mmCIF file of C-alpha atoms and ligand atoms in Angstrom:
data_model
loop_
_atom_site.group_PDB
_atom_site.id
_atom_site.type_symbol
_atom_site.label_atom_id
_atom_site.label_comp_id
_atom_site.label_asym_id
_atom_site.label_seq_id
_atom_site.Cartn_x
_atom_site.Cartn_y
_atom_site.Cartn_z
ATOM 1 C CA MET A 49 -0.333 0.122 -0.334
ATOM 2 C CA ALA A 50 0.660 3.362 0.275
ATOM 3 C CA SER A 51 3.169 3.570 3.353
ATOM 4 C CA GLY A 52 5.833 4.831 0.719
ATOM 5 C CA ASP A 53 4.840 7.726 0.149
ATOM 6 C CA SER A 54 3.814 8.483 4.450
ATOM 7 C CA PRO A 55 6.282 10.375 5.734
ATOM 8 C CA ALA A 56 7.715 8.796 9.282
ATOM 9 C CA THR A 57 7.054 10.199 12.471
ATOM 10 C CA PRO A 58 8.481 13.312 13.202
ATOM 11 C CA PRO A 59 10.767 13.694 16.090
ATOM 12 C CA GLY A 60 8.904 14.075 19.348
ATOM 13 C CA GLY A 61 6.834 11.003 18.285
ATOM 14 C CA ARG A 62 3.572 13.197 17.374
ATOM 15 C CA HIS A 63 2.293 15.558 13.895
ATOM 16 C CA GLY A 64 1.333 18.769 14.298
ATOM 17 C CA ALA A 65 -2.043 20.058 13.367
ATOM 18 C CA GLY A 66 -3.041 19.638 9.867
ATOM 19 C CA THR A 67 -5.463 17.270 8.032
ATOM 20 C CA TYR A 68 -4.663 13.229 7.438
ATOM 21 C CA GLN A 69 -6.309 10.601 5.881
ATOM 22 C CA MET A 70 -8.508 8.115 7.730
ATOM 23 C CA LEU A 71 -8.044 4.286 6.902
ATOM 24 C CA TRP A 72 -10.170 1.622 6.087
ATOM 25 C CA ASP A 73 -9.219 -2.077 5.668
ATOM 26 C CA CYS A 74 -11.795 -4.195 2.958
ATOM 27 C CA ARG A 75 -13.713 -5.927 3.996
ATOM 28 C CA PHE A 76 -14.064 -8.398 1.000
ATOM 29 C CA CYS A 77 -10.110 -8.931 -0.534
ATOM 30 C CA GLY A 78 -8.643 -8.003 3.512
ATOM 31 C CA THR A 79 -6.427 -5.339 2.334
ATOM 32 C CA GLN A 80 -5.044 -3.164 5.540
ATOM 33 C CA LYS A 81 -4.577 0.548 5.729
ATOM 34 C CA LEU A 82 -6.433 1.648 2.996
ATOM 35 C CA LEU A 83 -6.570 5.634 2.613
ATOM 36 C CA GLY A 84 -9.814 7.147 3.386
ATOM 37 C CA ILE A 85 -9.519 9.906 0.668
ATOM 38 C CA THR A 86 -7.043 8.282 -1.959
ATOM 39 C CA HIS A 87 -8.585 4.633 -2.048
ATOM 40 C CA ARG A 88 -12.674 5.461 -2.371
ATOM 41 C CA HIS A 89 -12.282 1.782 -3.331
ATOM 42 C CA CYS A 90 -10.256 -0.752 -2.566
ATOM 43 C CA PRO A 91 -7.617 -1.238 -5.441
ATOM 44 C CA ASN A 92 -6.818 -4.810 -4.957
ATOM 45 C CA CYS A 93 -10.655 -5.775 -5.549
ATOM 46 C CA GLY A 94 -12.412 -2.766 -6.703
ATOM 47 C CA ALA A 95 -15.048 -2.693 -3.392
ATOM 48 C CA ALA A 96 -16.431 0.776 -2.568
ATOM 49 C CA GLN A 97 -15.045 2.106 0.820
ATOM 50 C CA ASP A 98 -17.771 1.657 3.317
ATOM 51 C CA PRO A 99 -17.228 4.513 5.973
ATOM 52 C CA ALA A 100 -17.926 2.191 8.974
ATOM 53 C CA TRP A 101 -14.832 0.510 7.999
ATOM 54 C CA ARG A 102 -12.640 3.877 8.763
ATOM 55 C CA TYR A 103 -10.400 4.332 12.093
ATOM 56 C CA PHE A 104 -7.867 6.807 12.775
ATOM 57 C CA PRO A 105 -4.264 5.811 12.115
ATOM 58 C CA ALA A 106 -1.446 5.088 14.054
ATOM 59 C CA GLU A 107 1.034 8.102 14.640
ATOM 60 C CA GLU A 108 3.227 6.255 11.704
ATOM 61 C CA ASP A 109 0.340 5.536 9.618
ATOM 62 C CA MET A 110 -0.063 9.120 9.394
ATOM 63 C CA VAL A 111 -0.658 11.006 5.625
ATOM 64 C CA ALA A 112 -1.186 14.582 5.022
ATOM 65 C CA VAL A 113 -4.075 15.758 2.925
ATOM 66 C CA GLU A 114 -2.795 18.885 1.012
ATOM 67 C CA ASP A 115 -4.809 21.868 0.137
ATOM 68 C CA HIS A 116 -7.873 19.845 1.524
ATOM 69 C CA GLN A 117 -11.186 20.859 0.378
ATOM 70 C CA TYR A 118 -13.812 20.178 3.135
ATOM 71 C CA VAL A 119 -17.032 19.828 1.723
ATOM 72 C CA GLY A 120 -18.688 17.841 4.169
ATOM 73 C CA ALA A 121 -19.267 14.398 5.613
ATOM 74 C CA ASP A 122 -19.678 12.251 2.807
ATOM 75 C CA LYS A 123 -23.398 11.346 1.708
ATOM 76 C CA ILE A 124 -25.107 7.986 1.302
ATOM 77 C CA CYS A 125 -26.701 6.898 -2.030
ATOM 78 C CA PRO A 126 -30.131 6.810 -1.300
ATOM 79 C CA ALA A 127 -30.688 3.991 -4.234
ATOM 80 C CA CYS A 128 -27.773 2.397 -3.808
ATOM 81 C CA GLN A 129 -26.018 2.705 -0.513
ATOM 82 C CA GLN A 130 -22.574 3.707 -1.906
ATOM 83 C CA PRO A 131 -20.850 6.576 -0.041
ATOM 84 C CA ASN A 132 -20.524 9.943 -2.108
ATOM 85 C CA SER A 133 -18.888 13.638 -1.554
ATOM 86 C CA ALA A 134 -21.035 15.603 -0.576
ATOM 87 C CA ALA A 135 -19.741 17.937 -3.418
ATOM 88 C CA SER A 136 -21.309 15.274 -5.636
ATOM 89 C CA THR A 137 -25.053 15.508 -7.115
ATOM 90 C CA PHE A 138 -24.902 12.448 -8.336
ATOM 91 C CA CYS A 139 -23.767 8.657 -7.551
ATOM 92 C CA SER A 140 -20.855 7.770 -8.650
ATOM 93 C CA GLU A 141 -21.915 4.581 -8.243
ATOM 94 C CA CYS A 142 -25.605 4.642 -9.820
ATOM 95 C CA GLY A 143 -26.327 8.343 -11.169
ATOM 96 C CA ALA A 144 -29.068 8.256 -8.728
ATOM 97 C CA ASN A 145 -30.008 11.984 -7.441
ATOM 98 C CA LEU A 146 -28.276 11.948 -3.917
ATOM 99 C CA ALA A 147 -30.281 14.907 -2.782
ATOM 100 C CA THR A 148 -32.254 13.243 -0.443
ATOM 101 C CA GLY A 149 -29.038 11.219 0.546
ATOM 102 C CA GLU A 150 -28.247 10.800 4.826
ATOM 103 C CA THR A 151 -24.772 12.089 5.874
ATOM 104 C CA VAL A 152 -22.695 9.427 7.314
ATOM 105 C CA GLN A 153 -21.614 8.222 10.875
ATOM 106 C CA THR A 154 -18.687 9.821 11.760
ATOM 107 C CA GLN A 155 -15.359 7.696 13.651
ATOM 108 C CA GLY A 156 -16.037 10.946 16.356
ATOM 109 C CA GLU A 157 -13.299 11.847 17.440
ATOM 110 C CA ARG A 158 -10.313 10.938 19.867
ATOM 111 C CA ALA A 159 -7.871 12.778 22.290
ATOM 112 C CA ILE A 160 -4.057 12.610 22.336
ATOM 113 C CA GLY A 161 -3.749 15.090 25.031
ATOM 114 C CA THR A 162 0.088 15.629 25.504
ATOM 115 C CA GLY A 163 0.972 12.148 23.914
ATOM 116 C CA SER A 164 0.900 10.554 20.252
ATOM 117 C CA ALA A 165 -1.445 7.914 18.555
ATOM 118 C CA GLY A 166 0.203 5.072 19.426
ATOM 119 C CA ALA A 167 -1.861 2.742 17.861
ATOM 120 C CA ASP A 168 -5.108 2.811 15.301
ATOM 121 C CA THR A 169 -8.679 3.218 15.912
ATOM 122 C CA ARG A 170 -8.868 -0.061 13.827
ATOM 123 C CA ARG A 171 -12.313 -2.447 15.670
ATOM 124 C CA ASP A 172 -13.981 -5.666 15.074
ATOM 125 C CA VAL A 173 -16.697 -4.544 13.017
ATOM 126 C CA VAL A 174 -18.227 -7.968 13.054
ATOM 127 C CA LYS A 175 -17.222 -8.177 16.759
ATOM 128 C CA ASP A 176 -19.035 -4.601 18.048
ATOM 129 C CA GLN A 177 -22.364 -6.178 16.137
ATOM 130 C CA PHE A 178 -22.628 -9.489 17.582
ATOM 131 C CA VAL A 179 -22.058 -7.173 21.123
ATOM 132 C CA ALA A 180 -24.716 -5.159 20.267
ATOM 133 C CA GLU A 181 -27.032 -8.097 19.646
ATOM 134 C CA MET A 182 -26.342 -9.324 22.612
ATOM 135 C CA ASP A 183 -26.601 -6.865 24.710
ATOM 136 C CA ARG A 184 -30.244 -6.098 23.181
ATOM 137 C CA VAL A 185 -31.243 -9.350 23.700
ATOM 138 C CA GLY A 186 -29.648 -8.744 27.233
ATOM 139 C CA ALA A 187 -31.963 -5.959 27.696
ATOM 140 C CA ALA A 188 -35.219 -7.474 25.980
ATOM 141 C CA GLU A 189 -34.764 -9.933 29.424
ATOM 142 C CA ALA A 190 -34.395 -7.807 31.884
ATOM 143 C CA SER A 191 -37.150 -6.054 30.836
ATOM 144 C CA ARG A 192 -39.802 -8.577 30.838
ATOM 145 C CA PRO A 193 -42.308 -8.800 34.193
ATOM 146 C CA VAL A 194 -41.051 -11.663 35.950
ATOM 147 C CA PHE A 195 -43.684 -10.356 39.376
ATOM 148 C CA LEU A 196 -46.575 -8.907 40.127
ATOM 149 C CA GLY A 197 -46.283 -6.980 36.845
ATOM 150 C CA LEU A 198 -42.823 -5.875 37.973
ATOM 151 C CA ARG A 199 -39.438 -6.210 35.673
ATOM 152 C CA LYS A 200 -36.603 -8.160 37.198
ATOM 153 C CA ASN A 201 -34.492 -4.831 38.274
ATOM 154 C CA GLN A 202 -37.618 -3.157 39.227
ATOM 155 C CA LEU A 203 -38.127 -6.666 41.333
ATOM 156 C CA TRP A 204 -34.734 -5.575 43.300
ATOM 157 C CA ILE A 205 -35.683 -2.261 43.984
ATOM 158 C CA ALA A 206 -39.195 -3.331 45.512
ATOM 159 C CA ALA A 207 -37.123 -5.723 47.687
ATOM 160 C CA GLY A 208 -34.940 -2.767 48.753
ATOM 161 C CA ILE A 209 -37.088 -0.643 49.873
ATOM 162 C CA VAL A 210 -39.849 -3.252 51.559
ATOM 163 C CA ALA A 211 -36.479 -4.391 53.796
ATOM 164 C CA LEU A 212 -35.592 -0.677 54.975
ATOM 165 C CA VAL A 213 -39.502 0.498 55.973
ATOM 166 C CA LEU A 214 -38.936 -3.014 58.012
ATOM 167 C CA ILE A 215 -35.310 -1.802 59.391
ATOM 168 C CA VAL A 216 -37.563 1.411 60.279
ATOM 169 C CA ALA A 217 -40.472 0.062 61.690
ATOM 170 C CA GLY A 218 -37.364 -1.926 63.845
ATOM 171 C CA ILE A 219 -35.917 0.983 65.057
ATOM 172 C CA VAL A 220 -39.048 2.736 65.566
ATOM 173 C CA TYR A 221 -40.086 -0.072 68.243
ATOM 174 C CA ALA A 222 -36.904 -0.298 70.044
ATOM 175 C CA VAL A 223 -36.306 2.805 70.871
ATOM 176 C CA SER A 224 -39.927 3.654 71.680
ATOM 177 C CA TYR A 225 -40.078 0.533 73.370
ATOM 178 C CA ARG A 226 -41.597 0.674 77.408
ATOM 179 C CA SER A 227 -41.368 -1.592 80.436
ATOM 180 C CA SER A 228 -43.670 -1.017 83.590
ATOM 181 C CA ALA A 229 -41.218 -1.101 87.032
ATOM 182 C CA THR A 230 -41.354 -0.470 90.879
ATOM 183 C CA GLY A 231 -38.887 0.154 93.256
ATOM 184 C CA GLU A 232 -37.865 1.811 96.441
ATOM 185 C CA VAL A 233 -35.992 5.419 96.868
ATOM 186 C CA VAL A 234 -32.218 3.789 98.614
ATOM 187 C CA ARG A 235 -30.253 7.056 98.366
ATOM 188 C CA LEU A 236 -30.811 10.766 97.839
ATOM 189 C CA THR A 237 -27.670 12.875 97.168
ATOM 190 C CA TRP A 238 -26.957 15.900 95.321
ATOM 191 C CA GLU A 239 -23.764 18.294 94.257
ATOM 192 C CA ARG A 240 -23.464 22.090 93.471
ATOM 193 C CA THR A 241 -20.433 23.995 91.416
ATOM 194 C CA VAL A 242 -18.890 27.364 90.957
ATOM 195 C CA SER A 243 -16.722 28.007 88.768
ATOM 196 C CA ILE A 244 -14.147 30.845 88.988
ATOM 197 C CA GLU A 245 -12.012 32.722 86.741
ATOM 198 C CA ASP A 246 -8.742 34.516 86.793
ATOM 199 C CA PHE A 247 -7.600 37.511 84.937
ATOM 200 C CA GLN A 248 -3.938 36.802 83.862
ATOM 201 C CA PRO A 249 -1.567 36.991 81.181
ATOM 202 C CA ARG A 250 -2.183 34.865 78.410
ATOM 203 C CA ALA A 251 -0.157 33.208 75.968
ATOM 204 C CA GLY A 252 -1.476 32.958 72.389
ATOM 205 C CA SER A 253 0.014 32.935 68.365
ATOM 206 C CA GLY A 254 -1.490 34.115 65.195
ATOM 207 C CA TRP A 255 -0.616 35.749 62.050
ATOM 208 C CA ARG A 256 0.302 39.503 62.152
ATOM 209 C CA ASP A 257 -2.310 40.988 60.486
ATOM 210 C CA SER A 258 -5.071 39.001 62.596
ATOM 211 C CA LEU A 259 -3.646 39.169 66.171
ATOM 212 C CA PRO A 260 -5.273 40.731 69.336
ATOM 213 C CA GLY A 261 -5.640 44.687 69.808
ATOM 214 C CA ASP A 262 -3.993 44.402 73.029
ATOM 215 C CA ALA A 263 -1.500 42.275 72.545
ATOM 216 C CA TYR A 264 2.181 42.834 73.478
ATOM 217 C CA SER A 265 5.726 41.316 73.877
ATOM 218 C CA LEU A 266 5.642 40.048 70.866
ATOM 219 C CA SER A 267 7.894 37.566 69.149
ATOM 220 C CA CYS A 268 8.028 37.177 65.217
ATOM 221 C CA THR A 269 9.076 35.063 62.693
ATOM 222 C CA GLU A 270 8.665 34.910 58.976
ATOM 223 C CA ARG A 271 6.937 31.662 57.679
ATOM 224 C CA GLN A 272 5.077 30.024 55.011
ATOM 225 C CA ARG A 273 1.507 30.745 54.745
ATOM 226 C CA GLY A 274 0.192 29.068 51.727
ATOM 227 C CA THR A 275 0.928 29.425 47.592
ATOM 228 C CA ARG A 276 0.311 30.278 44.901
ATOM 229 C CA LYS A 277 -0.304 29.419 41.410
ATOM 230 C CA VAL A 278 2.478 31.135 38.844
ATOM 231 C CA PRO A 279 2.521 30.576 35.106
ATOM 232 C CA ASP A 280 5.727 27.877 34.476
ATOM 233 C CA GLY A 281 5.540 27.232 30.691
ATOM 234 C CA SER A 282 3.094 25.535 28.379
ATOM 235 C CA HIS A 283 2.941 22.050 26.492
ATOM 236 C CA GLU A 284 0.455 21.583 23.198
ATOM 237 C CA GLU A 285 -2.217 19.500 23.280
ATOM 238 C CA CYS A 286 -4.505 17.341 20.468
ATOM 239 C CA ARG A 287 -7.187 15.617 19.590
ATOM 240 C CA ASP A 288 -8.115 13.992 15.805
ATOM 241 C CA VAL A 289 -12.176 14.744 14.429
ATOM 242 C CA ASP A 290 -13.193 12.561 11.722
ATOM 243 C CA LEU A 291 -14.484 14.822 8.973
ATOM 244 C CA GLY A 292 -16.430 12.670 7.919
ATOM 245 C CA ASP A 293 -15.200 12.570 4.007
ATOM 246 C CA GLY A 294 -12.398 10.197 4.597
ATOM 247 C CA ALA A 295 -10.436 12.658 6.203
ATOM 248 C CA PHE A 296 -9.277 13.655 10.324
ATOM 249 C CA ARG A 297 -8.541 16.639 10.819
ATOM 250 C CA ARG A 298 -6.085 17.199 13.932
ATOM 251 C CA GLU A 299 -6.417 20.423 16.446
ATOM 252 C CA CYS A 300 -3.916 21.402 18.705
ATOM 253 C CA ARG A 301 -4.114 24.037 21.740
ATOM 254 C CA THR A 302 -0.987 25.859 23.701
ATOM 255 C CA VAL A 303 -2.357 24.791 27.667
ATOM 256 C CA THR A 304 -0.536 27.442 29.710
ATOM 257 C CA ASP A 305 1.526 25.226 32.877
ATOM 258 C CA TYR A 306 1.744 26.319 36.708
ATOM 259 C CA ARG A 307 3.439 25.629 39.102
ATOM 260 C CA ASP A 308 3.323 26.080 43.058
ATOM 261 C CA GLU A 309 4.616 29.106 44.736
ATOM 262 C CA PRO A 310 5.431 29.854 48.941
ATOM 263 C CA VAL A 311 3.468 32.505 50.454
ATOM 264 C CA TYR A 312 5.179 33.905 53.002
ATOM 265 C CA ASP A 313 3.967 35.950 56.137
ATOM 266 C CA THR A 314 4.368 36.925 59.430
ATOM 267 C CA TRP A 315 3.574 34.164 62.367
ATOM 268 C CA CYS A 316 3.538 36.195 65.721
ATOM 269 C CA SER A 317 4.281 34.404 69.583
ATOM 270 C CA TYR A 318 2.493 37.221 71.662
ATOM 271 C CA ARG A 319 1.244 37.577 75.024
ATOM 272 C CA VAL A 320 -2.753 39.368 75.828
ATOM 273 C CA ASP A 321 -4.413 39.385 79.333
ATOM 274 C CA ARG A 322 -7.549 37.884 79.781
ATOM 275 C CA TRP A 323 -10.384 36.571 82.023
ATOM 276 C CA ASP A 324 -10.231 32.719 81.542
ATOM 277 C CA TYR A 325 -10.817 30.195 83.725
ATOM 278 C CA ALA A 326 -9.065 28.942 86.594
ATOM 279 C CA ARG A 327 -10.123 26.241 88.912
ATOM 280 C CA GLN A 328 -13.671 24.714 90.539
ATOM 281 C CA VAL A 329 -15.486 24.581 94.255
ATOM 282 C CA ALA A 330 -18.032 22.423 94.068
ATOM 283 C CA SER A 331 -20.307 21.308 97.319
ATOM 284 C CA GLN A 332 -21.792 17.642 98.137
ATOM 285 C CA GLY A 333 -24.244 15.741 100.533
ATOM 286 C CA GLU A 334 -26.536 13.648 101.137
ATOM 287 C CA GLY A 335 -30.120 13.391 102.311
ATOM 288 C CA LYS A 336 -31.652 16.547 103.113
ATOM 289 C CA SER A 337 -30.497 17.651 106.619
ATOM 290 C CA PRO A 338 -28.495 19.873 106.099
ATOM 291 C CA PRO A 339 -30.386 21.003 103.181
ATOM 292 C CA PRO A 340 -28.274 21.592 99.222
ATOM 293 C CA ALA A 341 -26.180 24.448 99.675
ATOM 294 C CA TRP A 342 -23.902 26.613 97.022
ATOM 295 C CA PRO A 343 -19.948 25.891 98.591
ATOM 296 C CA SER A 344 -18.095 28.794 100.784
ATOM 297 C CA TYR A 345 -14.914 30.469 98.968
ATOM 298 C CA GLN A 346 -12.517 33.386 98.857
ATOM 299 C CA LEU A 347 -11.959 34.898 95.854
ATOM 300 C CA ALA A 348 -8.453 36.636 95.463
ATOM 301 C CA GLN A 349 -8.114 40.263 95.154
ATOM 302 C CA GLY A 350 -4.787 40.004 93.249
ATOM 303 C CA ILE A 351 -1.608 41.266 93.614
ATOM 304 C CA GLY A 352 -1.294 44.933 91.354
ATOM 305 C CA ARG A 353 -2.474 44.336 87.732
ATOM 306 C CA TYR A 354 -2.816 39.960 87.747
ATOM 307 C CA GLY A 355 -4.334 37.288 89.926
ATOM 308 C CA GLU A 356 -8.301 38.812 90.880
ATOM 309 C CA GLU A 357 -10.637 36.184 90.512
ATOM 310 C CA ARG A 358 -14.682 36.600 89.840
ATOM 311 C CA ALA A 359 -17.382 33.686 89.735
ATOM 312 C CA ALA A 360 -18.402 32.903 86.589
ATOM 313 C CA GLY A 361 -21.493 29.821 86.002
ATOM 314 C CA GLN A 362 -22.780 27.548 88.698
ATOM 315 C CA ALA A 363 -24.160 24.016 88.449
ATOM 316 C CA GLU A 364 -26.479 21.694 90.435
ATOM 317 C CA SER A 365 -27.538 18.343 90.187
ATOM 318 C CA TYR A 366 -29.676 15.844 92.126
ATOM 319 C CA THR A 367 -29.548 12.679 92.070
ATOM 320 C CA VAL A 368 -32.689 9.871 92.998
ATOM 321 C CA HIS A 369 -30.900 6.191 93.380
ATOM 322 C CA PHE A 370 -33.697 3.423 93.713
ATOM 323 C CA ARG A 371 -33.339 -0.362 93.943
ATOM 324 C CA GLU A 372 -36.240 -1.840 91.011
ATOM 325 C CA SER A 373 -38.424 -4.591 92.622
ATOM 326 C CA ASP A 374 -36.396 -6.793 90.523
ATOM 327 C CA GLY A 375 -33.096 -6.006 92.445
ATOM 328 C CA ASP A 376 -31.286 -3.971 90.049
ATOM 329 C CA THR A 377 -30.170 -0.270 91.132
ATOM 330 C CA HIS A 378 -30.432 2.700 88.836
ATOM 331 C CA THR A 379 -30.374 6.075 89.154
ATOM 332 C CA CYS A 380 -31.682 9.818 87.881
ATOM 333 C CA THR A 381 -30.930 13.297 88.214
ATOM 334 C CA PHE A 382 -32.353 16.495 87.947
ATOM 335 C CA ARG A 383 -30.757 19.537 87.298
ATOM 336 C CA GLU A 384 -34.170 21.321 89.447
ATOM 337 C CA GLN A 385 -34.302 20.518 93.003
ATOM 338 C CA ALA A 386 -38.129 20.567 92.676
ATOM 339 C CA ASP A 387 -37.935 17.344 91.010
ATOM 340 C CA TRP A 388 -35.770 15.173 93.335
ATOM 341 C CA ASP A 389 -37.651 16.945 96.637
ATOM 342 C CA ARG A 390 -40.407 14.721 95.532
ATOM 343 C CA TYR A 391 -38.732 11.914 96.767
ATOM 344 C CA ASP A 392 -37.690 10.678 100.655
ATOM 345 C CA VAL A 393 -35.297 7.248 101.395
ATOM 346 C CA GLY A 394 -38.312 4.489 101.330
ATOM 347 C CA THR A 395 -39.668 6.407 99.091
ATOM 348 C CA SER A 396 -42.202 3.585 96.173
ATOM 349 C CA VAL A 397 -41.744 4.512 92.499
ATOM 350 C CA THR A 398 -42.879 3.945 89.246
ATOM 351 C CA LEU A 399 -40.843 4.037 86.272
ATOM 352 C CA LYS A 400 -40.516 2.596 82.362
ATOM 353 C CA LEU A 401 -37.355 0.839 81.541
ATOM 354 C CA THR A 402 -36.465 1.355 78.145
ATOM 355 C CA ILE A 403 -35.630 -2.431 75.960
ATOM 356 C CA THR A 404 -32.185 -1.835 77.409
ATOM 357 C CA GLY A 405 -33.304 -2.585 80.788
ATOM 358 C CA LYS A 406 -32.652 1.537 81.336
ATOM 359 C CA PRO A 407 -34.772 3.683 83.560
ATOM 360 C CA ASP A 408 -36.926 6.522 81.426
ATOM 361 C CA CYS A 409 -36.123 9.819 83.995
ATOM 362 C CA ASP A 410 -38.477 11.323 82.937
ATOM 363 C CA THR A 411 -41.413 8.938 83.384
ATOM 364 C CA LEU A 412 -39.931 8.324 87.347
ATOM 365 C CA ALA A 413 -42.619 9.350 89.958
ATOM 366 C CA PRO A 414 -43.858 8.478 93.322
ATOM 367 C CA ALA A 415 -46.034 5.509 93.831
ATOM 368 C CA SER A 416 -49.143 6.936 94.423
HETATM 369 ZN ZN1 LIG B 738 -10.840 -5.075 -1.753
HETATM 370 ZN ZN1 LIG B 739 -25.551 5.260 -6.016
#
């Protein structure tokens, strides 16, 4: 064939932008790598070229088309099905009028990227047709109703929905399940705590543009804060587009490359005077005598600027310990003292237990 006038693969392994011949293989006599533009018929057996047989060549088989006049993808003769140049008015095979002829299906395009075309895109047409037929048969099989008018894949979705509903219903049942129980109060305990803050120099650090306004004793160093993209050369990316007339166009574009460059900024350690948590004082007790009371404490006055203390929040909790009739001991803790005052040691109680046997403290109440 025409390998004699094919230019060798250029330096760098890739042809540049331009127009090149698609290749095709004659299915009748087996001649390979015929040229899409030059060989409208097989030079060996005379069979006409079928556009469906065309493929993109490997880099070393690419043949440029000089002064390519693109008039559009080939048209199929409505009378004899032979492809003709879109510029023709009448079929070169049978002479029929091509006005109502359809445009041939192209081979689409292929991306080359920054590499070169290592192989051609020749396909096994017989195998492709076989696979397409098998897909069609398989799709028909899958769409046949098998149960209650549902298709096979719809049946799986329905089963999944049923399983999901059952799981959700099971979770709702387990979370909301309650059994009744009775018991007797065996202990009552309480705790009250007060948090105390003090005013001190605190250590901190941050970027210089976001330091507190009253920061002092700064100690700063340069440090990488992030990166920025800077242009760093370029490379060429190509793709091949089938024109549908036996040729394809290689389109290339220049893409800018970028690299990351570090960005530096000033990072500072500093001190700043602030109120912050210092300690906690607590009082605990059992029973109602003496009654629950807040802890007594002394706040430091500080020396000079620092060390002064202040109360900053308090918390209280009240716990009822009870023995269930089957012997298990549980506790319920309340935030409000009034909820706890309803009980005394020896008080009979009723309550609900969850599915794991834990008390639901919202349901705890003295037995009437
Ligand atoms: Zn042939
Ligand atoms: Zn024709």
